[in-house]
Amino acid sequence: MLSSVLLQFPCKTSTRISQLSRSFFQFFKQVNICSHSASIWLPKTAMSSSEAKNQELSSPKKRAQVQPNAFVSLQITNSQVREKLKNNQKLMIENDKSISKLQVKPETFHFTLMVMKLELKSETLRTRLESTSADSHGFLESHFDLSKKALEESSKEVSKILSKLNFQFNLDKVSNFGKEVVFVTMGNEAEVIAFKEAAERVRNIFQDHGLPSTDSRSASPHVTLFKPSRGNYHIKLQPEVYQHLSAEATNCGTETFHSLQLCSMTHPKQENGYYHVIHEELLSHASV
């Protein structure tokens, strides 16, 4: 179309060229091409690398593509609760031995409030992660400092919410996500609402510090018992694996939470089997 218009307006002088340019601009403006594709002619506003990263993660499509390497959690520390959760796993495996490969280790039981991506210092640390309590655990100092500040603020907000429930959740309901995850959660609606409110507060605080969640889905309280891992995705978890359990068996007791943790998905686990804790903040009722 552009070439045909040019043939109708031969450019014999510089003045004619200038007039022709203005004519084209008016033409494009009238058909709303200029405003719709302004980025073609106008220079883009410069943004810092951190702003560009945040803009990328703010898109739900991009968040789904970013692999998280850290998460905020409430750890299950009550040994009796952990033992009952473990017993539920045993009863389910007795009903369907094929799911034994999907069993989550009891030492890692926890609630996840959000997941995120913390940038590492270098590519070499992506394959072999080493950490000491004196450094930033292999993460960029900027991300490490921001995550600490965000967790400190989050612990105060979570304390306010959980204090209404004496910092306790009663784990008495078994459920599933499709055919891929079986978990234990709370049957008490007030506890579920409190968890979701706490998770939302945590996400907003980390977002404000430039560390958005990599998962756009709303948080759902669950302590995972079985889930697929690499090489085991063909094994499906049917509701039948737990529907035979009695109410007494599924009631795993009451967990009292003492701290909010920022944990790593990629660092080697601790000697006790739990995730590597990047940073931890005590909840307000807990004393040092």
mmCIF file of C-alpha atoms in Angstrom:
data_model
loop_
_atom_site.group_PDB
_atom_site.id
_atom_site.type_symbol
_atom_site.label_atom_id
_atom_site.label_comp_id
_atom_site.label_asym_id
_atom_site.label_seq_id
_atom_site.Cartn_x
_atom_site.Cartn_y
_atom_site.Cartn_z
ATOM 1 C CA MET A 1 0.000 0.000 0.000
ATOM 2 C CA LEU A 2 2.844 2.353 0.791
ATOM 3 C CA SER A 3 4.454 1.858 -2.643
ATOM 4 C CA SER A 4 1.180 2.556 -4.454
ATOM 5 C CA VAL A 5 0.729 5.828 -2.591
ATOM 6 C CA LEU A 6 4.310 6.836 -3.445
ATOM 7 C CA LEU A 7 3.613 6.388 -7.152
ATOM 8 C CA GLN A 8 0.721 8.809 -6.890
ATOM 9 C CA PHE A 9 2.925 11.479 -5.300
ATOM 10 C CA PRO A 10 6.293 11.675 -7.170
ATOM 11 C CA CYS A 11 8.913 13.483 -5.115
ATOM 12 C CA LYS A 12 10.586 16.157 -7.312
ATOM 13 C CA THR A 13 11.724 18.545 -4.642
ATOM 14 C CA SER A 14 12.711 18.497 -1.012
ATOM 15 C CA THR A 15 9.590 20.545 -0.215
ATOM 16 C CA ARG A 16 7.432 17.933 -1.886
ATOM 17 C CA ILE A 17 9.124 15.197 0.154
ATOM 18 C CA SER A 18 8.355 17.049 3.362
ATOM 19 C CA GLN A 19 4.713 17.498 2.334
ATOM 20 C CA LEU A 20 4.509 13.832 1.400
ATOM 21 C CA SER A 21 5.865 12.767 4.810
ATOM 22 C CA ARG A 22 3.231 14.847 6.573
ATOM 23 C CA SER A 23 0.560 13.329 4.365
ATOM 24 C CA PHE A 24 1.604 9.809 5.305
ATOM 25 C CA PHE A 25 1.629 10.691 9.007
ATOM 26 C CA GLN A 26 -1.906 12.090 8.776
ATOM 27 C CA PHE A 27 -3.035 9.026 6.839
ATOM 28 C CA PHE A 28 -1.696 6.595 9.428
ATOM 29 C CA LYS A 29 -3.125 8.681 12.240
ATOM 30 C CA GLN A 30 -6.580 8.596 10.675
ATOM 31 C CA VAL A 31 -6.633 4.808 10.469
ATOM 32 C CA ASN A 32 -5.286 4.564 14.017
ATOM 33 C CA ILE A 33 -2.087 2.800 12.981
ATOM 34 C CA CYS A 34 0.234 5.414 14.401
ATOM 35 C CA SER A 35 -1.209 5.289 17.901
ATOM 36 C CA HIS A 36 -1.595 1.500 17.882
ATOM 37 C CA SER A 37 2.005 0.895 16.797
ATOM 38 C CA ALA A 38 3.675 3.861 18.479
ATOM 39 C CA SER A 39 6.485 1.638 19.639
ATOM 40 C CA ILE A 40 7.654 1.369 16.017
ATOM 41 C CA TRP A 41 8.564 5.074 15.828
ATOM 42 C CA LEU A 42 8.916 6.208 19.410
ATOM 43 C CA PRO A 43 11.949 5.154 21.507
ATOM 44 C CA LYS A 44 11.180 2.834 24.413
ATOM 45 C CA THR A 45 11.470 4.207 27.922
ATOM 46 C CA ALA A 46 14.630 2.883 29.490
ATOM 47 C CA MET A 47 14.158 0.646 32.522
ATOM 48 C CA SER A 48 16.563 -0.997 34.908
ATOM 49 C CA SER A 49 17.180 -4.740 34.794
ATOM 50 C CA SER A 50 15.264 -5.223 38.051
ATOM 51 C CA GLU A 51 12.258 -3.274 36.687
ATOM 52 C CA ALA A 52 12.326 -5.369 33.533
ATOM 53 C CA LYS A 53 12.452 -8.557 35.611
ATOM 54 C CA ASN A 54 9.509 -7.472 37.759
ATOM 55 C CA GLN A 55 7.516 -6.524 34.660
ATOM 56 C CA GLU A 56 8.236 -9.936 33.203
ATOM 57 C CA LEU A 57 7.109 -11.769 36.348
ATOM 58 C CA SER A 58 3.992 -9.616 36.691
ATOM 59 C CA SER A 59 2.593 -11.299 33.586
ATOM 60 C CA PRO A 60 0.687 -14.521 34.461
ATOM 61 C CA LYS A 61 2.030 -16.166 31.289
ATOM 62 C CA LYS A 62 5.626 -15.339 32.212
ATOM 63 C CA ARG A 63 5.153 -16.415 35.853
ATOM 64 C CA ALA A 64 4.107 -19.856 34.647
ATOM 65 C CA GLN A 65 7.389 -20.175 32.741
ATOM 66 C CA VAL A 66 9.682 -19.111 35.587
ATOM 67 C CA GLN A 67 10.931 -21.946 37.768
ATOM 68 C CA PRO A 68 10.848 -21.014 41.480
ATOM 69 C CA ASN A 69 13.798 -21.858 43.718
ATOM 70 C CA ALA A 70 12.524 -20.598 47.089
ATOM 71 C CA PHE A 71 9.318 -20.604 49.114
ATOM 72 C CA VAL A 72 7.790 -19.161 52.286
ATOM 73 C CA SER A 73 6.591 -21.850 54.661
ATOM 74 C CA LEU A 74 5.069 -22.815 57.985
ATOM 75 C CA GLN A 75 6.882 -25.964 59.101
ATOM 76 C CA ILE A 76 5.167 -28.916 60.772
ATOM 77 C CA THR A 77 7.259 -29.363 63.922
ATOM 78 C CA ASN A 78 4.885 -31.278 66.242
ATOM 79 C CA SER A 79 6.279 -34.832 66.315
ATOM 80 C CA GLN A 80 2.857 -36.320 67.103
ATOM 81 C CA VAL A 81 1.228 -34.572 64.146
ATOM 82 C CA ARG A 82 4.078 -35.657 61.905
ATOM 83 C CA GLU A 83 3.736 -39.264 63.079
ATOM 84 C CA LYS A 84 -0.011 -39.289 62.321
ATOM 85 C CA LEU A 85 0.611 -37.825 58.872
ATOM 86 C CA LYS A 86 3.179 -40.546 58.308
ATOM 87 C CA ASN A 87 0.670 -43.185 59.450
ATOM 88 C CA ASN A 88 -1.828 -41.877 56.876
ATOM 89 C CA GLN A 89 0.798 -42.400 54.208
ATOM 90 C CA LYS A 90 1.302 -45.964 55.411
ATOM 91 C CA LEU A 91 -2.432 -46.748 55.321
ATOM 92 C CA MET A 92 -2.744 -45.371 51.795
ATOM 93 C CA ILE A 93 0.239 -47.355 50.537
ATOM 94 C CA GLU A 94 -1.284 -50.521 52.016
ATOM 95 C CA ASN A 95 -4.356 -49.800 49.899
ATOM 96 C CA ASP A 96 -2.318 -49.086 46.734
ATOM 97 C CA LYS A 97 1.340 -50.089 46.777
ATOM 98 C CA SER A 98 2.048 -48.370 43.439
ATOM 99 C CA ILE A 99 1.941 -44.942 45.102
ATOM 100 C CA SER A 100 4.849 -45.691 47.441
ATOM 101 C CA LYS A 101 7.215 -44.032 44.951
ATOM 102 C CA LEU A 102 5.234 -40.795 45.306
ATOM 103 C CA GLN A 103 5.527 -40.594 49.091
ATOM 104 C CA VAL A 104 6.789 -37.278 50.478
ATOM 105 C CA LYS A 105 9.364 -37.578 53.248
ATOM 106 C CA PRO A 106 7.802 -36.773 56.652
ATOM 107 C CA GLU A 107 10.784 -34.593 57.575
ATOM 108 C CA THR A 108 9.722 -32.078 54.930
ATOM 109 C CA PHE A 109 6.075 -31.619 55.957
ATOM 110 C CA HIS A 110 5.040 -27.950 55.736
ATOM 111 C CA PHE A 111 2.480 -25.432 54.462
ATOM 112 C CA THR A 112 3.571 -23.263 51.517
ATOM 113 C CA LEU A 113 2.390 -19.638 51.491
ATOM 114 C CA MET A 114 4.160 -18.581 48.280
ATOM 115 C CA VAL A 115 6.933 -19.528 45.845
ATOM 116 C CA MET A 116 9.426 -17.219 44.151
ATOM 117 C CA LYS A 117 12.627 -16.960 42.128
ATOM 118 C CA LEU A 118 15.722 -15.541 43.851
ATOM 119 C CA GLU A 119 18.581 -14.745 41.486
ATOM 120 C CA LEU A 120 21.834 -16.606 42.064
ATOM 121 C CA LYS A 121 25.256 -14.969 42.054
ATOM 122 C CA SER A 122 26.556 -17.007 39.144
ATOM 123 C CA GLU A 123 25.634 -19.799 36.764
ATOM 124 C CA THR A 124 28.102 -22.191 38.394
ATOM 125 C CA LEU A 125 26.023 -22.135 41.571
ATOM 126 C CA ARG A 126 23.024 -23.476 39.706
ATOM 127 C CA THR A 127 24.489 -26.954 39.588
ATOM 128 C CA ARG A 128 26.356 -27.029 42.895
ATOM 129 C CA LEU A 129 25.013 -24.893 45.710
ATOM 130 C CA GLU A 130 27.102 -24.333 48.802
ATOM 131 C CA SER A 131 26.142 -22.011 51.636
ATOM 132 C CA THR A 132 27.296 -20.718 54.981
ATOM 133 C CA SER A 133 25.400 -18.771 57.615
ATOM 134 C CA ALA A 134 27.742 -15.818 57.054
ATOM 135 C CA ASP A 135 26.942 -15.143 53.393
ATOM 136 C CA SER A 136 23.903 -14.687 51.187
ATOM 137 C CA HIS A 137 23.467 -18.455 50.610
ATOM 138 C CA GLY A 138 24.637 -18.131 47.013
ATOM 139 C CA PHE A 139 21.950 -15.605 46.074
ATOM 140 C CA LEU A 140 22.511 -12.064 44.867
ATOM 141 C CA GLU A 141 22.982 -9.842 47.913
ATOM 142 C CA SER A 142 20.216 -7.541 46.683
ATOM 143 C CA HIS A 143 17.683 -10.386 46.461
ATOM 144 C CA PHE A 144 18.873 -11.904 49.724
ATOM 145 C CA ASP A 145 18.512 -8.592 51.598
ATOM 146 C CA LEU A 146 15.116 -7.894 50.061
ATOM 147 C CA SER A 147 13.846 -11.358 50.955
ATOM 148 C CA LYS A 148 14.962 -10.937 54.569
ATOM 149 C CA LYS A 149 13.180 -7.607 54.879
ATOM 150 C CA ALA A 150 10.058 -9.010 53.253
ATOM 151 C CA LEU A 151 10.027 -12.040 55.552
ATOM 152 C CA GLU A 152 10.437 -9.828 58.614
ATOM 153 C CA GLU A 153 7.446 -7.723 57.581
ATOM 154 C CA SER A 154 5.467 -10.829 56.640
ATOM 155 C CA SER A 155 6.012 -12.456 60.033
ATOM 156 C CA LYS A 156 4.321 -9.505 61.734
ATOM 157 C CA GLU A 157 1.295 -9.698 59.457
ATOM 158 C CA VAL A 158 1.043 -13.491 59.734
ATOM 159 C CA SER A 159 1.289 -13.203 63.532
ATOM 160 C CA LYS A 160 -1.688 -10.832 63.588
ATOM 161 C CA ILE A 161 -3.795 -13.245 61.557
ATOM 162 C CA LEU A 162 -2.807 -16.501 63.277
ATOM 163 C CA SER A 163 -3.090 -14.984 66.769
ATOM 164 C CA LYS A 164 -6.878 -15.108 66.326
ATOM 165 C CA LEU A 165 -6.539 -18.906 66.132
ATOM 166 C CA ASN A 166 -3.879 -19.225 68.857
ATOM 167 C CA PHE A 167 -1.386 -19.900 66.024
ATOM 168 C CA GLN A 168 -2.940 -23.327 65.521
ATOM 169 C CA PHE A 169 -4.370 -25.371 62.645
ATOM 170 C CA ASN A 170 -6.208 -28.651 63.156
ATOM 171 C CA LEU A 171 -5.233 -31.085 60.390
ATOM 172 C CA ASP A 172 -8.235 -33.349 59.989
ATOM 173 C CA LYS A 173 -9.136 -33.581 56.308
ATOM 174 C CA VAL A 174 -7.562 -35.528 53.420
ATOM 175 C CA SER A 175 -8.099 -34.295 49.862
ATOM 176 C CA ASN A 176 -6.435 -34.179 46.448
ATOM 177 C CA PHE A 177 -5.502 -31.956 43.507
ATOM 178 C CA GLY A 178 -6.721 -33.850 40.464
ATOM 179 C CA LYS A 179 -4.893 -37.162 40.215
ATOM 180 C CA GLU A 180 -1.454 -35.779 41.020
ATOM 181 C CA VAL A 181 -1.355 -34.699 44.680
ATOM 182 C CA VAL A 182 -2.844 -36.081 47.890
ATOM 183 C CA PHE A 183 -2.658 -33.868 50.956
ATOM 184 C CA VAL A 184 -3.974 -33.134 54.432
ATOM 185 C CA THR A 185 -5.652 -29.827 55.212
ATOM 186 C CA MET A 186 -8.017 -28.188 57.690
ATOM 187 C CA GLY A 187 -11.725 -28.966 57.829
ATOM 188 C CA ASN A 188 -12.411 -25.775 59.778
ATOM 189 C CA GLU A 189 -13.393 -23.035 57.313
ATOM 190 C CA ALA A 190 -12.170 -20.259 59.632
ATOM 191 C CA GLU A 191 -8.680 -21.785 59.573
ATOM 192 C CA VAL A 192 -8.726 -22.079 55.784
ATOM 193 C CA ILE A 193 -9.756 -18.429 55.442
ATOM 194 C CA ALA A 194 -7.017 -17.352 57.879
ATOM 195 C CA PHE A 195 -4.384 -19.258 55.907
ATOM 196 C CA LYS A 196 -5.472 -17.723 52.598
ATOM 197 C CA GLU A 197 -5.443 -14.246 54.123
ATOM 198 C CA ALA A 198 -1.950 -14.819 55.505
ATOM 199 C CA ALA A 199 -0.692 -16.131 52.168
ATOM 200 C CA GLU A 200 -2.133 -13.121 50.338
ATOM 201 C CA ARG A 201 -0.458 -10.710 52.758
ATOM 202 C CA VAL A 202 2.883 -12.473 52.298
ATOM 203 C CA ARG A 203 2.618 -12.350 48.508
ATOM 204 C CA ASN A 204 1.773 -8.658 48.526
ATOM 205 C CA ILE A 205 4.694 -7.823 50.817
ATOM 206 C CA PHE A 206 7.221 -9.741 48.718
ATOM 207 C CA GLN A 207 5.734 -8.185 45.574
ATOM 208 C CA ASP A 208 6.239 -4.718 47.086
ATOM 209 C CA HIS A 209 9.906 -5.628 47.646
ATOM 210 C CA GLY A 210 10.341 -6.623 44.010
ATOM 211 C CA LEU A 211 10.041 -10.377 44.599
ATOM 212 C CA PRO A 212 6.756 -11.473 43.002
ATOM 213 C CA SER A 213 5.270 -14.936 43.257
ATOM 214 C CA THR A 214 5.997 -17.224 40.316
ATOM 215 C CA ASP A 215 2.574 -18.843 40.765
ATOM 216 C CA SER A 216 -0.522 -16.819 39.844
ATOM 217 C CA ARG A 217 -2.921 -19.284 41.460
ATOM 218 C CA SER A 218 -4.441 -18.459 44.842
ATOM 219 C CA ALA A 219 -2.880 -20.284 47.787
ATOM 220 C CA SER A 220 -4.636 -23.409 49.040
ATOM 221 C CA PRO A 221 -3.623 -24.788 52.465
ATOM 222 C CA HIS A 222 -2.189 -28.275 52.211
ATOM 223 C CA VAL A 223 0.478 -30.532 53.654
ATOM 224 C CA THR A 224 1.515 -32.817 50.795
ATOM 225 C CA LEU A 225 1.590 -36.565 51.444
ATOM 226 C CA PHE A 226 2.033 -37.854 47.893
ATOM 227 C CA LYS A 227 3.070 -36.149 44.677
ATOM 228 C CA PRO A 228 4.758 -37.208 41.428
ATOM 229 C CA SER A 229 8.435 -36.611 40.810
ATOM 230 C CA ARG A 230 10.646 -36.995 37.777
ATOM 231 C CA GLY A 231 10.046 -40.388 36.172
ATOM 232 C CA ASN A 232 6.850 -41.094 38.144
ATOM 233 C CA TYR A 233 4.301 -38.850 36.454
ATOM 234 C CA HIS A 234 2.580 -41.872 34.913
ATOM 235 C CA ILE A 235 1.380 -42.978 38.373
ATOM 236 C CA LYS A 236 -2.025 -41.452 39.086
ATOM 237 C CA LEU A 237 -3.417 -40.752 42.528
ATOM 238 C CA GLN A 238 -7.074 -41.701 42.672
ATOM 239 C CA PRO A 239 -9.331 -40.522 45.547
ATOM 240 C CA GLU A 240 -9.851 -44.200 46.353
ATOM 241 C CA VAL A 241 -6.391 -44.325 47.937
ATOM 242 C CA TYR A 242 -7.661 -42.368 50.946
ATOM 243 C CA GLN A 243 -11.459 -42.630 50.898
ATOM 244 C CA HIS A 244 -11.345 -45.822 52.972
ATOM 245 C CA LEU A 245 -9.673 -44.008 55.884
ATOM 246 C CA SER A 246 -11.732 -43.416 59.020
ATOM 247 C CA ALA A 247 -12.325 -39.968 60.515
ATOM 248 C CA GLU A 248 -10.118 -40.989 63.427
ATOM 249 C CA ALA A 249 -7.249 -41.856 61.083
ATOM 250 C CA THR A 250 -7.475 -38.636 59.081
ATOM 251 C CA ASN A 251 -7.511 -36.469 62.215
ATOM 252 C CA CYS A 252 -3.785 -35.794 62.511
ATOM 253 C CA GLY A 253 -3.997 -33.390 65.436
ATOM 254 C CA THR A 254 -3.249 -29.726 66.047
ATOM 255 C CA GLU A 255 -0.102 -27.957 64.877
ATOM 256 C CA THR A 256 1.111 -24.818 66.644
ATOM 257 C CA PHE A 257 3.289 -22.583 64.490
ATOM 258 C CA HIS A 258 6.319 -20.794 65.906
ATOM 259 C CA SER A 259 8.071 -19.235 62.930
ATOM 260 C CA LEU A 260 7.843 -18.180 59.304
ATOM 261 C CA GLN A 261 10.581 -19.544 57.057
ATOM 262 C CA LEU A 262 12.122 -18.738 53.698
ATOM 263 C CA CYS A 263 13.385 -22.053 52.325
ATOM 264 C CA SER A 264 15.407 -23.114 49.305
ATOM 265 C CA MET A 265 14.219 -25.717 46.812
ATOM 266 C CA THR A 266 17.671 -26.201 45.325
ATOM 267 C CA HIS A 267 20.127 -26.232 48.233
ATOM 268 C CA PRO A 268 20.952 -29.589 49.839
ATOM 269 C CA LYS A 269 18.566 -30.438 52.670
ATOM 270 C CA GLN A 270 19.646 -30.198 56.295
ATOM 271 C CA GLU A 271 20.879 -33.197 58.285
ATOM 272 C CA ASN A 272 17.417 -33.554 59.842
ATOM 273 C CA GLY A 273 15.934 -33.959 56.345
ATOM 274 C CA TYR A 274 14.162 -30.583 56.223
ATOM 275 C CA TYR A 275 14.752 -27.958 53.559
ATOM 276 C CA HIS A 276 17.642 -25.529 53.716
ATOM 277 C CA VAL A 277 16.330 -22.474 55.582
ATOM 278 C CA ILE A 278 17.580 -19.237 54.013
ATOM 279 C CA HIS A 279 16.042 -17.049 56.704
ATOM 280 C CA GLU A 280 13.595 -17.475 59.587
ATOM 281 C CA GLU A 281 11.487 -15.040 61.600
ATOM 282 C CA LEU A 282 9.787 -15.965 64.882
ATOM 283 C CA LEU A 283 6.085 -15.280 65.112
ATOM 284 C CA SER A 284 5.152 -12.766 67.790
ATOM 285 C CA HIS A 285 4.002 -15.299 70.397
ATOM 286 C CA ALA A 286 7.255 -17.263 70.185
ATOM 287 C CA SER A 287 10.226 -16.377 72.360
ATOM 288 C CA VAL A 288 13.857 -16.806 71.416
#
